[in-house]
Amino acid sequence: MGSSSAKLSAGQGTSVVESTKDAVAEAIKKASEGISGTPSIAFISCTVSRDVEEVRGEFSKQLDCPISGITSSGGLLAKNGSHGNSVGCLLVKSSNKGSFATSYDAKSGEDAVKGLKDKMKKPQVILMFATPGAEEGIIEKLHETFPDVPVFGGTAADDALAGEWRVMSKDSSSETGVSLVGVAGDVKVGASMLGPYTATDKKVVATKTEGRRVFEIDGKPAADWALEWIGDDVKEQYEKGGLVLPQTAQSPLGIKQASGEYVTNHLAAFGGEEKFIDFFAPIVQGSELVVMDSGDGPSTGYGSTFEKAYDVALTQGSMAGSSPVAGLLIFCGGMAIAVGDHLDKGLSNEGFVSKIDSLPILGTTCFGEQGQLPEAKTNVQRNLSCGMILLG
């Protein structure tokens, strides 16, 4: 860890050039305009319409620095819009050695956590990039090894829940991988993770659960309640089982914490004859589930949420009172479903665009979001959320 505050510089580049080799080169060229010399770390992403391993390999060949990355659903996000079939990178350079430490494992979150501990004993913040289903286990291991350290990140995604998502490192990519980035105390960091919803009066109790699966709500089959709540749009899935992500993307179920904060969850699937329902985050037995209202978020492309995610991150942690040099935007794939064609409208929101101005930002659409609740100070896996990680 540097003994004095680090001076950061950063640049971001995105490319939609058809040749992956040329696209990576173009993205790196654009991003390199913001730094001088070799980056300290590269955050990378691409859509699964690309050969992901080829993308990772090209970044690895063309960059002489640690790499951390995930695939993004649909496109990469930037000021003024989303870019499909794209590759992108955020290059960050610190004046100090040891400002960032990376750890990757193709399968084991526990091994990735151990690897990070070996490189950085006490990070200020940990950035976490994982694959669907593994998140809460990794958060638990991080809590055991790095108690009280805030964790923020996003889960790798694909375009159709087909298991094509990947986490990327300098050396490999994996559909079960986890990449961790420790940020040392010499870097200014501020982060947010927001569920832009209001609670309704509709509340139930998850009376029988196991992990992410809910078997009973208020003592009755969970699927019966969900059908009554959502209606005929999910009748086929209720009867035969199946995914219901589009039908539930605008109505998260929130779990109220003792702090008064809500952790939002996305109802993902019905179990058919067994009448259970599955979520993209764990549901603790006995939890009160509150139906949330998304208001005008979907119709406006969540533009005000992008703006608020930036505003909140700017006031958090060591970033408070400082100016950011780089940012990572995390946006839920379910919210992207909810907004549909309005996503570009949201990313073009005047308040958001004017605030980030020329700030280099890499934005990804994820299948799960991780963040620390500001009041409860606990790290959680959540859904249908939007956040920003600012570095300065």
XYZ file of C-alpha atoms in Angstrom:
392
model
C 0.000 0.000 0.000
C 1.289 3.427 -0.882
C 2.277 5.583 2.064
C 0.724 8.687 0.500
C -2.398 9.390 -1.501
C -2.215 8.001 -4.988
C -2.616 10.176 -8.039
C -4.857 8.403 -10.541
C -5.330 8.863 -14.253
C -7.767 6.908 -16.400
C -9.234 6.427 -19.831
C -12.087 4.442 -21.348
C -12.593 2.985 -24.795
C -15.373 1.058 -26.522
C -15.406 -0.444 -30.003
C -17.918 -2.197 -32.234
C -15.427 -3.016 -35.004
C -16.231 -6.493 -36.341
C -12.714 -7.907 -36.003
C -12.163 -8.674 -32.324
C -8.428 -8.053 -32.589
C -9.032 -4.652 -34.156
C -11.890 -3.840 -31.757
C -9.707 -4.503 -28.714
C -6.896 -2.448 -30.228
C -9.275 0.448 -30.887
C -10.737 0.312 -27.365
C -7.245 0.284 -25.829
C -6.102 3.136 -28.073
C -9.044 5.304 -27.003
C -8.567 4.470 -23.318
C -4.808 5.021 -23.447
C -5.363 8.671 -24.337
C -6.276 9.226 -20.687
C -3.115 7.756 -19.149
C 0.630 7.900 -19.589
C 2.561 4.640 -19.606
C 1.437 1.219 -18.409
C -1.915 0.989 -16.585
C -2.047 -0.318 -13.020
C -5.227 -2.255 -13.803
C -7.627 -2.831 -16.696
C -11.340 -3.426 -16.248
C -12.698 -5.073 -19.403
C -16.057 -6.220 -20.764
C -17.745 -7.469 -23.909
C -21.030 -8.906 -25.087
C -21.407 -12.654 -25.588
C -22.060 -12.088 -29.290
C -18.253 -11.998 -29.356
C -15.905 -14.926 -28.795
C -15.237 -14.051 -25.151
C -12.002 -15.996 -24.846
C -10.710 -14.291 -27.980
C -11.584 -10.909 -26.478
C -9.808 -11.766 -23.229
C -6.806 -13.119 -25.097
C -6.437 -9.971 -27.176
C -6.649 -7.721 -24.134
C -4.071 -9.906 -22.412
C -1.698 -9.715 -25.389
C -2.083 -5.985 -25.834
C -1.979 -4.928 -22.160
C 0.844 -5.505 -19.687
C -1.188 -5.191 -16.482
C -3.667 -7.128 -14.299
C -7.098 -7.579 -15.890
C -10.542 -8.016 -14.339
C -13.677 -8.343 -16.414
C -17.154 -9.735 -17.003
C -19.464 -10.176 -19.946
C -22.400 -7.778 -20.239
C -25.963 -8.523 -21.334
C -27.055 -6.846 -24.563
C -24.419 -4.158 -24.723
C -21.920 -1.990 -22.902
C -23.303 1.152 -21.289
C -21.904 4.623 -21.823
C -22.952 8.227 -21.591
C -25.733 8.734 -24.167
C -26.427 5.067 -24.919
C -25.809 1.338 -25.041
C -23.514 -0.337 -27.566
C -24.301 -3.855 -28.782
C -21.715 -6.385 -30.043
C -19.038 -4.322 -28.347
C -15.805 -4.604 -26.388
C -14.659 -2.037 -23.878
C -12.057 -1.262 -21.257
C -11.362 1.155 -18.443
C -7.640 1.659 -17.882
C -6.563 3.076 -14.525
C -3.027 4.130 -13.617
C -1.889 4.921 -10.084
C 1.230 6.868 -9.147
C 1.743 4.342 -6.312
C 2.562 0.668 -6.557
C 0.116 -1.583 -4.780
C -2.984 0.591 -5.147
C -4.825 -2.353 -6.715
C -4.562 -6.107 -6.191
C -6.380 -8.735 -8.249
C -7.241 -12.354 -7.518
C -9.021 -14.780 -9.842
C -10.085 -18.394 -9.671
C -11.921 -20.304 -12.377
C -14.149 -22.153 -9.904
C -13.521 -21.400 -6.240
C -14.600 -18.202 -4.560
C -12.797 -19.324 -1.425
C -9.490 -19.656 -3.288
C -9.977 -16.259 -4.915
C -10.547 -14.708 -1.482
C -7.410 -16.387 -0.121
C -5.454 -15.139 -3.118
C -6.555 -11.575 -2.492
C -5.651 -11.809 1.196
C -2.127 -12.893 0.226
C -1.730 -9.793 -1.940
C -3.544 -7.167 0.146
C -4.063 -7.698 3.861
C -6.517 -4.874 4.433
C -8.182 -3.379 1.359
C -10.297 -0.270 1.698
C -12.944 -1.663 -0.670
C -13.283 -4.930 -2.580
C -14.723 -5.055 -6.083
C -16.355 -8.413 -6.828
C -17.149 -9.908 -10.226
C -18.721 -13.372 -10.207
C -21.166 -15.665 -12.022
C -24.851 -16.349 -11.293
C -25.526 -18.459 -8.219
C -22.152 -18.076 -6.536
C -22.485 -14.549 -5.204
C -23.747 -14.980 -1.640
C -21.191 -17.712 -0.946
C -18.382 -15.408 -2.053
C -19.771 -12.531 0.019
C -19.781 -14.831 3.055
C -16.141 -15.820 2.488
C -15.187 -12.183 2.038
C -16.922 -11.314 5.310
C -14.997 -14.031 7.132
C -11.650 -12.928 5.711
C -12.185 -9.175 5.415
C -14.747 -8.246 8.084
C -16.293 -4.787 7.692
C -14.714 -4.174 4.261
C -17.344 -2.872 1.798
C -17.974 -5.070 -1.258
C -19.405 -3.745 -4.518
C -19.731 -5.367 -7.920
C -21.796 -7.019 -10.608
C -22.436 -10.524 -11.893
C -21.413 -11.648 -15.378
C -24.327 -11.882 -17.815
C -25.297 -13.121 -21.254
C -28.191 -12.390 -23.603
C -30.556 -15.285 -22.864
C -29.703 -16.982 -19.547
C -27.922 -19.625 -21.612
C -24.851 -19.982 -19.408
C -22.677 -18.086 -21.881
C -21.566 -15.536 -19.263
C -17.887 -15.340 -18.380
C -15.605 -13.770 -15.810
C -12.243 -12.759 -17.247
C -8.717 -12.332 -15.909
C -5.305 -11.787 -17.443
C -4.819 -15.531 -17.904
C -8.225 -17.124 -18.479
C -12.007 -16.844 -18.589
C -14.613 -19.093 -16.994
C -18.396 -19.512 -16.724
C -17.889 -20.274 -13.009
C -15.097 -17.813 -12.276
C -14.680 -15.065 -9.721
C -12.476 -12.006 -10.015
C -11.746 -9.835 -6.998
C -10.057 -6.439 -6.977
C -8.749 -4.997 -3.746
C -8.488 -1.202 -3.648
C -5.900 0.087 -1.192
C -6.308 2.998 1.185
C -4.272 5.385 -0.964
C -7.093 5.581 -3.545
C -10.269 7.636 -3.100
C -13.308 5.339 -3.476
C -17.037 5.966 -3.347
C -19.760 3.520 -4.331
C -23.531 3.160 -4.456
C -26.070 0.412 -5.130
C -29.660 1.576 -5.390
C -33.068 -0.060 -5.674
C -35.120 2.825 -7.127
C -38.501 1.670 -5.858
C -41.132 2.537 -3.281
C -42.781 0.014 -0.988
C -46.461 -0.802 -1.476
C -48.919 -2.063 1.137
C -48.780 -5.587 -0.328
C -46.747 -7.710 2.101
C -46.363 -11.451 2.695
C -44.052 -13.748 4.644
C -41.759 -16.369 3.074
C -42.633 -19.197 5.472
C -40.589 -21.987 3.848
C -37.387 -21.356 1.900
C -34.062 -22.881 0.949
C -31.415 -20.570 -0.451
C -32.960 -18.772 -3.395
C -36.008 -21.053 -3.557
C -39.285 -20.221 -1.838
C -41.680 -23.121 -1.270
C -44.374 -21.451 0.821
C -45.666 -17.929 1.301
C -47.974 -17.290 4.256
C -48.076 -21.065 4.753
C -49.402 -21.784 1.238
C -47.683 -22.828 -2.017
C -45.531 -19.918 -3.145
C -46.519 -20.291 -6.797
C -50.205 -19.882 -5.952
C -49.522 -16.511 -4.363
C -47.257 -15.410 -7.228
C -49.911 -16.292 -9.827
C -52.510 -14.321 -7.909
C -50.108 -11.386 -7.667
C -48.861 -11.277 -11.264
C -51.868 -12.716 -13.103
C -52.382 -14.547 -16.374
C -49.082 -13.332 -17.848
C -47.376 -16.156 -15.951
C -50.096 -18.802 -16.101
C -48.169 -21.041 -18.505
C -45.047 -20.920 -16.316
C -47.190 -21.548 -13.239
C -48.522 -24.719 -14.820
C -45.392 -25.980 -16.604
C -42.529 -24.185 -14.887
C -40.199 -21.685 -16.508
C -38.621 -18.243 -16.423
C -40.718 -15.125 -15.844
C -38.067 -12.395 -15.876
C -39.849 -9.972 -18.245
C -43.152 -10.313 -16.384
C -41.593 -9.477 -13.009
C -38.878 -6.992 -13.997
C -40.928 -3.936 -13.075
C -42.052 -5.248 -9.675
C -39.255 -6.337 -7.343
C -39.934 -7.947 -4.008
C -38.140 -6.063 -1.269
C -36.909 -7.442 2.041
C -36.851 -4.732 4.691
C -33.760 -4.771 6.884
C -33.600 -3.791 10.553
C -31.972 -0.557 9.352
C -35.115 0.276 7.362
C -33.323 -0.294 4.044
C -34.753 -2.630 1.411
C -32.851 -5.318 -0.472
C -34.611 -5.839 -3.795
C -35.077 -9.292 -5.345
C -36.166 -10.466 -8.790
C -38.662 -13.334 -9.024
C -37.036 -15.406 -11.751
C -38.932 -18.667 -12.288
C -41.800 -20.972 -11.402
C -41.222 -24.618 -10.497
C -44.300 -26.060 -12.186
C -46.159 -28.822 -10.353
C -43.994 -28.471 -7.247
C -45.288 -24.895 -6.867
C -42.053 -23.286 -5.674
C -40.661 -20.035 -7.045
C -37.007 -19.081 -7.549
C -35.242 -15.764 -7.122
C -31.852 -14.346 -8.173
C -30.905 -13.710 -4.548
C -31.288 -15.651 -1.284
C -34.575 -15.405 0.629
C -34.182 -16.084 4.338
C -37.007 -18.122 5.836
C -39.355 -15.859 7.778
C -38.541 -12.793 5.690
C -41.321 -10.331 4.995
C -41.574 -9.768 1.236
C -42.852 -6.364 0.173
C -44.081 -5.713 -3.369
C -42.225 -2.658 -4.683
C -43.387 -0.084 -7.232
C -41.009 1.114 -9.962
C -42.982 4.276 -10.740
C -41.893 6.009 -13.943
C -38.461 4.360 -13.891
C -39.051 1.987 -16.833
C -40.683 4.612 -19.060
C -37.846 7.091 -18.460
C -35.049 4.554 -18.853
C -34.173 5.041 -15.173
C -32.365 8.253 -16.094
C -32.824 9.786 -12.644
C -31.481 6.569 -11.089
C -28.246 6.784 -13.104
C -27.903 10.353 -11.864
C -28.624 9.435 -8.242
C -26.219 6.464 -8.369
C -23.477 8.921 -9.300
C -24.534 11.497 -6.696
C -24.628 8.966 -3.868
C -21.281 7.386 -4.806
C -19.727 10.838 -4.787
C -20.598 11.266 -1.096
C -19.548 7.825 0.127
C -16.339 6.557 1.721
C -13.064 8.288 1.014
C -14.488 9.825 -2.193
C -16.534 12.331 -0.165
C -15.332 15.831 -0.976
C -13.054 14.648 -3.791
C -13.312 14.504 -7.577
C -13.548 11.135 -9.358
C -11.127 10.116 -12.073
C -12.863 6.918 -13.260
C -16.088 5.019 -12.789
C -17.750 1.646 -13.174
C -21.503 1.641 -13.813
C -23.434 -1.473 -12.727
C -26.955 -1.900 -14.141
C -29.240 -4.875 -13.633
C -30.203 -6.952 -16.666
C -33.742 -7.141 -15.286
C -33.953 -3.359 -15.306
C -32.733 -3.414 -18.903
C -35.645 -5.768 -19.673
C -38.016 -3.407 -17.871
C -36.917 -0.305 -19.792
C -36.759 -1.971 -23.208
C -36.175 0.645 -25.889
C -35.972 3.421 -23.279
C -32.468 2.501 -22.061
C -30.707 5.000 -24.313
C -33.116 7.679 -23.098
C -32.051 6.951 -19.536
C -28.342 7.007 -20.350
C -28.889 10.328 -22.156
C -30.598 11.887 -19.128
C -29.364 15.479 -19.021
C -28.651 15.409 -15.290
C -26.577 12.248 -15.593
C -24.697 13.299 -18.728
C -23.844 16.749 -17.377
C -22.532 15.349 -14.091
C -20.283 12.651 -15.490
C -19.192 14.994 -18.284
C -15.903 13.573 -19.615
C -15.385 11.086 -16.763
C -14.170 7.728 -18.154
C -16.873 5.169 -17.304
C -17.272 1.496 -18.220
C -20.879 0.351 -17.851
C -22.088 -3.257 -17.739
C -25.506 -4.902 -17.613
C -25.400 -7.635 -14.967
C -27.325 -10.666 -13.680
C -26.913 -9.711 -10.021
C -25.536 -6.795 -8.070
C -23.531 -6.598 -4.877
C -23.171 -3.697 -2.489
C -22.895 -2.576 1.091
C -26.041 -1.137 2.663
C -25.092 2.382 3.858
C -26.969 2.165 7.151
C -26.687 -1.533 8.053
C -23.060 -1.746 6.844
C -23.681 -5.280 5.568
C -22.686 -6.572 2.116
C -25.572 -8.130 0.200
C -26.469 -9.869 -3.043
C -29.425 -8.099 -4.641
C -31.316 -7.690 -7.915
C -32.981 -4.993 -10.006
C -30.441 -2.469 -8.765
C -28.192 0.194 -10.227
C -24.896 1.412 -8.810
C -21.750 3.349 -9.472
C -18.174 2.775 -8.282
C -16.045 5.910 -8.436
C -12.250 6.019 -8.151
C -10.204 9.129 -7.559
